[in-house]
Short mmCIF file of C-alpha atoms in Angstrom, two decimals:
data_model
loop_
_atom_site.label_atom_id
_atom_site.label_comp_id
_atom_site.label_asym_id
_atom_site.label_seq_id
_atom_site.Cartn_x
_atom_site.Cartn_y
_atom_site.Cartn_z
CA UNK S 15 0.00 0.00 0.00
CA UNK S 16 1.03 3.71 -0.81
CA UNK S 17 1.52 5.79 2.06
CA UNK S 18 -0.51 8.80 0.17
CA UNK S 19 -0.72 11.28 3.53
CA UNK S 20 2.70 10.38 4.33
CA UNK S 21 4.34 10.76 0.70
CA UNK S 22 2.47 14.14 0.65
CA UNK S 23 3.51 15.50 3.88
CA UNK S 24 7.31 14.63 2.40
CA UNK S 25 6.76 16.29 -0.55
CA UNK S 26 5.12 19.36 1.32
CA UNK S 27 8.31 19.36 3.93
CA UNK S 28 10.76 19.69 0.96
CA UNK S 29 8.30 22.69 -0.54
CA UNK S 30 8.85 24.21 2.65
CA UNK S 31 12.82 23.97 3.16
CA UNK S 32 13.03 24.57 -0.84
CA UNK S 33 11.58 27.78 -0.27
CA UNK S 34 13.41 28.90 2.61
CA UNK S 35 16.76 28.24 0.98
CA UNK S 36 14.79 30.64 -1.83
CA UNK S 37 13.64 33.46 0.73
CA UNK S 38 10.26 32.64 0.17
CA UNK S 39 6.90 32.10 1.03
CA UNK S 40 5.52 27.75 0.65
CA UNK S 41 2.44 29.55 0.57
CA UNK S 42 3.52 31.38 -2.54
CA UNK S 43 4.17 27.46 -4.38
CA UNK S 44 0.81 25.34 -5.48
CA UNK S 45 1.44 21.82 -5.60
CA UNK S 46 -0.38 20.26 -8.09
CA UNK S 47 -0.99 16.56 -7.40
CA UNK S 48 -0.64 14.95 -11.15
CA UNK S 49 -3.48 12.37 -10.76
CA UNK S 50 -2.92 11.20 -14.46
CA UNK S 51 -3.30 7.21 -15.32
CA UNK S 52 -4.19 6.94 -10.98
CA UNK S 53 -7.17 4.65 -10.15
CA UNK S 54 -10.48 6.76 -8.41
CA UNK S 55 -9.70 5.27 -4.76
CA UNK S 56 -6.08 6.76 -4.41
CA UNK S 57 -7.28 10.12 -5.87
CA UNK S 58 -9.54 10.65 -2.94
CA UNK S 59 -6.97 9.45 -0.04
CA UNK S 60 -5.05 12.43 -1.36
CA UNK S 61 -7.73 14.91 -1.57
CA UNK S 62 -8.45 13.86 1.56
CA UNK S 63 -5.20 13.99 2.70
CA UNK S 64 -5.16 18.10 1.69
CA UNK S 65 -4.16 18.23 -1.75
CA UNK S 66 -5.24 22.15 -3.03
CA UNK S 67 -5.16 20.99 -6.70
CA UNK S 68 -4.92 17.84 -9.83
CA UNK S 69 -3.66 17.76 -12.41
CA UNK S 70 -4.47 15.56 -15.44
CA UNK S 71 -3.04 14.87 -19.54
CA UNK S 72 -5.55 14.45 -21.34
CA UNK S 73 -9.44 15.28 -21.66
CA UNK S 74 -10.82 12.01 -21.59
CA UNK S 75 -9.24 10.48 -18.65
CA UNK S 76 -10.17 13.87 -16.46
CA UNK S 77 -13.59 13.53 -17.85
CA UNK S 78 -14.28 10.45 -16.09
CA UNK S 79 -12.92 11.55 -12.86
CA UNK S 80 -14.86 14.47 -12.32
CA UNK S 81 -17.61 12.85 -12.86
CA UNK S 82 -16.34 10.41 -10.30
CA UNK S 83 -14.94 12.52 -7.63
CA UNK S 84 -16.58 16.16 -8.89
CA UNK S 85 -14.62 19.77 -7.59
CA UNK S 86 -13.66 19.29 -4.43
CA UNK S 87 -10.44 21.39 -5.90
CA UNK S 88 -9.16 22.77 -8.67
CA UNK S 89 -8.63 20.34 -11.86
CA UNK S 90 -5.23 21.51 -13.95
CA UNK S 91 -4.56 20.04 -17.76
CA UNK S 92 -1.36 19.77 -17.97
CA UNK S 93 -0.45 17.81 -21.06
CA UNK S 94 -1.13 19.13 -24.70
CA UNK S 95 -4.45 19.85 -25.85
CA UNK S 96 -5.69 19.07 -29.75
CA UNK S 97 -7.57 21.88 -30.88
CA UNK S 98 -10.50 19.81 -31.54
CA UNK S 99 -10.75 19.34 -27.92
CA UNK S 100 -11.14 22.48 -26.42
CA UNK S 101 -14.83 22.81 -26.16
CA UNK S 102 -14.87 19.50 -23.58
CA UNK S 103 -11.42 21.15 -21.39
CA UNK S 104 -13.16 24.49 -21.06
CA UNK S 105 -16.12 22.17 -19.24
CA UNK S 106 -13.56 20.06 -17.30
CA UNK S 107 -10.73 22.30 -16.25
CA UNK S 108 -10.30 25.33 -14.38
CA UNK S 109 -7.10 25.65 -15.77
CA UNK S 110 -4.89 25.02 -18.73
CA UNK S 111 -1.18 24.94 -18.67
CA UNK S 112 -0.80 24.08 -22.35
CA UNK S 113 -1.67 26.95 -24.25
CA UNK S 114 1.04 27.06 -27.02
CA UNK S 115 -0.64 28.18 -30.34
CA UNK S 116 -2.71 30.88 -31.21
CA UNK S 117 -5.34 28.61 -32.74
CA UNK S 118 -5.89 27.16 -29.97
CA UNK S 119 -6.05 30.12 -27.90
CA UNK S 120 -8.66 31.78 -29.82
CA UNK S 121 -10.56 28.25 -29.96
CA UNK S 122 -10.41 27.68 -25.78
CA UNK S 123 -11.69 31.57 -26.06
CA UNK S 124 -14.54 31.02 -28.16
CA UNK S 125 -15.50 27.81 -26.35
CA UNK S 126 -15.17 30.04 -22.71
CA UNK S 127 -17.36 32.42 -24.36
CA UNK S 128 -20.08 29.82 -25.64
CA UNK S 129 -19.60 28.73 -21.35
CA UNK S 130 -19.60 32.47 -19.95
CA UNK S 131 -16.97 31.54 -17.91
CA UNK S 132 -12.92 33.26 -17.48
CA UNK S 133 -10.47 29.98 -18.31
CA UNK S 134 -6.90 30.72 -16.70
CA UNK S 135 -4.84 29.69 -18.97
CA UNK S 136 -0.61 29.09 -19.30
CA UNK S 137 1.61 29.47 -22.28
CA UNK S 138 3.79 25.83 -22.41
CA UNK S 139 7.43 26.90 -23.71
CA UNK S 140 9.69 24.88 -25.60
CA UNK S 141 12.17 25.97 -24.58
CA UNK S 142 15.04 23.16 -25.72
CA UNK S 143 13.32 23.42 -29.07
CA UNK S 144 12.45 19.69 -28.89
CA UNK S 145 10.12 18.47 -31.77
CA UNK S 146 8.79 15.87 -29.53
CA UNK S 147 7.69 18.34 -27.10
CA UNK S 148 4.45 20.86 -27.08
CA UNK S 149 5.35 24.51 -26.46
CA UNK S 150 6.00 28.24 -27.97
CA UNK S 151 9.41 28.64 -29.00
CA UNK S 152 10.82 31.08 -26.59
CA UNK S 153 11.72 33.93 -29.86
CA UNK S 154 7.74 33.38 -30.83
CA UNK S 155 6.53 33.90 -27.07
CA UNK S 156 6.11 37.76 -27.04
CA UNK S 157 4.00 37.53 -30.49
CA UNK S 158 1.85 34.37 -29.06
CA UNK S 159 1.15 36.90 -26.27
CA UNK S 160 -0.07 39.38 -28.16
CA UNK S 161 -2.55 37.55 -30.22
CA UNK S 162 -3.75 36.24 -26.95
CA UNK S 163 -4.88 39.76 -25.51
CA UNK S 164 -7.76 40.17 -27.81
CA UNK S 165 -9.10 36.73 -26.40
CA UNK S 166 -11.74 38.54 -23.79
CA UNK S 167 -12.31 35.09 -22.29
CA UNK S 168 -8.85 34.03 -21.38
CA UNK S 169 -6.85 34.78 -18.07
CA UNK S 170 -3.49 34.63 -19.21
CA UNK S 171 -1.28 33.86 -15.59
CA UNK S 172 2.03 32.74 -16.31
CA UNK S 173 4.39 30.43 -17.97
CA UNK S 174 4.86 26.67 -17.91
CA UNK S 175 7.88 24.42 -19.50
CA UNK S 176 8.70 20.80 -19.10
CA UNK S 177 12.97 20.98 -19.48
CA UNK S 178 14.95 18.54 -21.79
CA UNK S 179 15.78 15.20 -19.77
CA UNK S 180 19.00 15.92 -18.41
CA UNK S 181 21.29 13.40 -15.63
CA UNK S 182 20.68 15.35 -12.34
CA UNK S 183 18.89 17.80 -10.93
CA UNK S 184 21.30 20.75 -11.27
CA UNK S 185 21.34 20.25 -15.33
CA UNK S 186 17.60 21.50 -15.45
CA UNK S 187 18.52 24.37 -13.14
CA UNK S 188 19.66 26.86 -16.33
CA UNK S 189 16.00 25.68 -18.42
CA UNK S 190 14.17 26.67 -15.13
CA UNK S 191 15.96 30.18 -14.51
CA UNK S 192 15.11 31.06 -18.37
CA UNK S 193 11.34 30.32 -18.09
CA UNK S 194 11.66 32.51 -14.60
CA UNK S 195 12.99 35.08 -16.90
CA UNK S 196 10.59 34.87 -19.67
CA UNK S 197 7.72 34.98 -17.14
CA UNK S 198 9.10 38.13 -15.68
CA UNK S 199 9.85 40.01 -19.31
CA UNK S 200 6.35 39.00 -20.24
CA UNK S 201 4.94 40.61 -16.89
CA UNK S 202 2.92 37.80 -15.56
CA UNK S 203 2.71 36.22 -12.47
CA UNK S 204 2.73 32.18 -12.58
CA UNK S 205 6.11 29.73 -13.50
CA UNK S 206 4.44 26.19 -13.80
CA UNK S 207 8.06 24.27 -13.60
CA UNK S 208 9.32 21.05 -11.84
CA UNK S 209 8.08 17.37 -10.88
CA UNK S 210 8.75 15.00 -9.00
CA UNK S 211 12.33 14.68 -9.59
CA UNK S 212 13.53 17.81 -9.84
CA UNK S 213 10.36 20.31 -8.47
CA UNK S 214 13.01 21.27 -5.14
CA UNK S 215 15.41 23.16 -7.73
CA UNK S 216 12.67 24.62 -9.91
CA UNK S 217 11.24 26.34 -6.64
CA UNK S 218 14.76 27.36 -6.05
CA UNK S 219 14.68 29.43 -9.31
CA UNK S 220 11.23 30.58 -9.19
CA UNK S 221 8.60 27.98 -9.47
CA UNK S 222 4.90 28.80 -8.52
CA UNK S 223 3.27 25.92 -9.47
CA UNK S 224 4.84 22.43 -9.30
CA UNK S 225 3.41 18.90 -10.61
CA UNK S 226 4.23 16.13 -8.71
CA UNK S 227 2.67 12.93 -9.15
CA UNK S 228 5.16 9.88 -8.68
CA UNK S 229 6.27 11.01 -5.59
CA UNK S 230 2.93 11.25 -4.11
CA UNK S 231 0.89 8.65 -6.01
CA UNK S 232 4.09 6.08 -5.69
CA UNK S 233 4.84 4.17 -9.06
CA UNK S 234 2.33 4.71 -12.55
CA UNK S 235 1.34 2.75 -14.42
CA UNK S 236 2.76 3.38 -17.97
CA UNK S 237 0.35 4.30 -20.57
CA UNK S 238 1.65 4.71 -24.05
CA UNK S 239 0.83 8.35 -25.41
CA UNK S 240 0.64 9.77 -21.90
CA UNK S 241 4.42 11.74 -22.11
CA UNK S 242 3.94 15.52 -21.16
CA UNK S 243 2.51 17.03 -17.86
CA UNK S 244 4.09 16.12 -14.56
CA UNK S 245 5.49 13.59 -12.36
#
């Protein structure tokens, strides 16, 4: 059995002593709780545990678990989004870290306009140009941004990157301090950066938002197609 409360106060502990090495506030870093490919029953341990927020890939999988487990927080997508899919993640999500086109933009816009409802919404950076990879390249950012201001129904809050696999912590150190900088060039106020392996360093070098799901869930299950997000 996974220890769910216990992995979660761990994680939480290493928030807190990640941010004091930082100066800051662990009240100033949302953990997101990446609930992706986890079964219905392990879920609620951790909302019941205190989780503030889940996050999930992909638009069918989180449709079936809120209508399993409902709001009780905040639901995050965190893994790319097809365009053809927006109108059922507006529904689902209350936010969207994976904003990286303006198509889509404009399309989650409409669709939050059709809802009368404000979507917060992220811009995903690639920003080790990977063609594997969802994400803005970091020279087309500033333009992506200002396409997105004429879409009335979209809160744009920040940034969010998922770094080229590197061997240690430390080598995704430089990829974290960039999107920091991007974030604060662009004037906004969210960095969603770091998982479970490396999510102590990204808070280090900014990171409001972090997506840890291994080291709270324990071990996934491996899903083909299921490659972006958190863990």
């Amino acid at each position: 059995m996974v220890d769910i409360r216990g992995n979660l106060e761990k994680v939480q502990h290493a928030i807190s002593s990640a941010c004091l090495r930082a100066g800051r506030k662990p009240d100033d870093v949302l953990l997101i709780a990446v609930s992706k490919t986890v079964e219905i029953s392990r879920i609620r341990q951790a909302i019941e545990a205190g989780v503030k927020a889940l996050g999930e890939n992909r638009v069918q999988e989180a449709r079936d678990k809120v209508a399993s487990l409902g709001r009780p927080v905040p639901w995050h997508l965190i893994g790319s989004l097809q365009t053809n899919k927006a109108k059922d993640a507006v529904h689902l999500f209350d936010w969207i870290h994976s904003v990286d086109r303006e198509e889509l933009a404009r399309e989650l816009d409409r669709r939050a306009h059709q809802a009368e409802r404000m979507l917060r919404v992220l811009v995903q950076v690639n920003l080790g140009d990977e063609p594997q990879k969802s994400g803005v390249q970091p020279a087309e950012l500033k333009r992506l941004l200002d396409a997105m201001t004429g879409c009335r129904n979209l809160d744009v809050r920040g940034l969010m990157c998922i770094p080229p696999a590197a061997d240690g912590v430390e080598a995704s150190r430089p990829w974290f301090r960039r999107l920091r900088e991007l974030r604060d060039a662009s004037g906004l106020e969210h960095c969603s950066m770091g998982m479970s392996g490396d999510f102590e360093v990204a808070i280090e070098e900014g990171a409001t938002m972090v997506r840890v799901g291994t080291a709270i869930f324990g071990p996934r299950v491996a899903r083909p197609a299921v490659t972006e997000g958190g863990a």
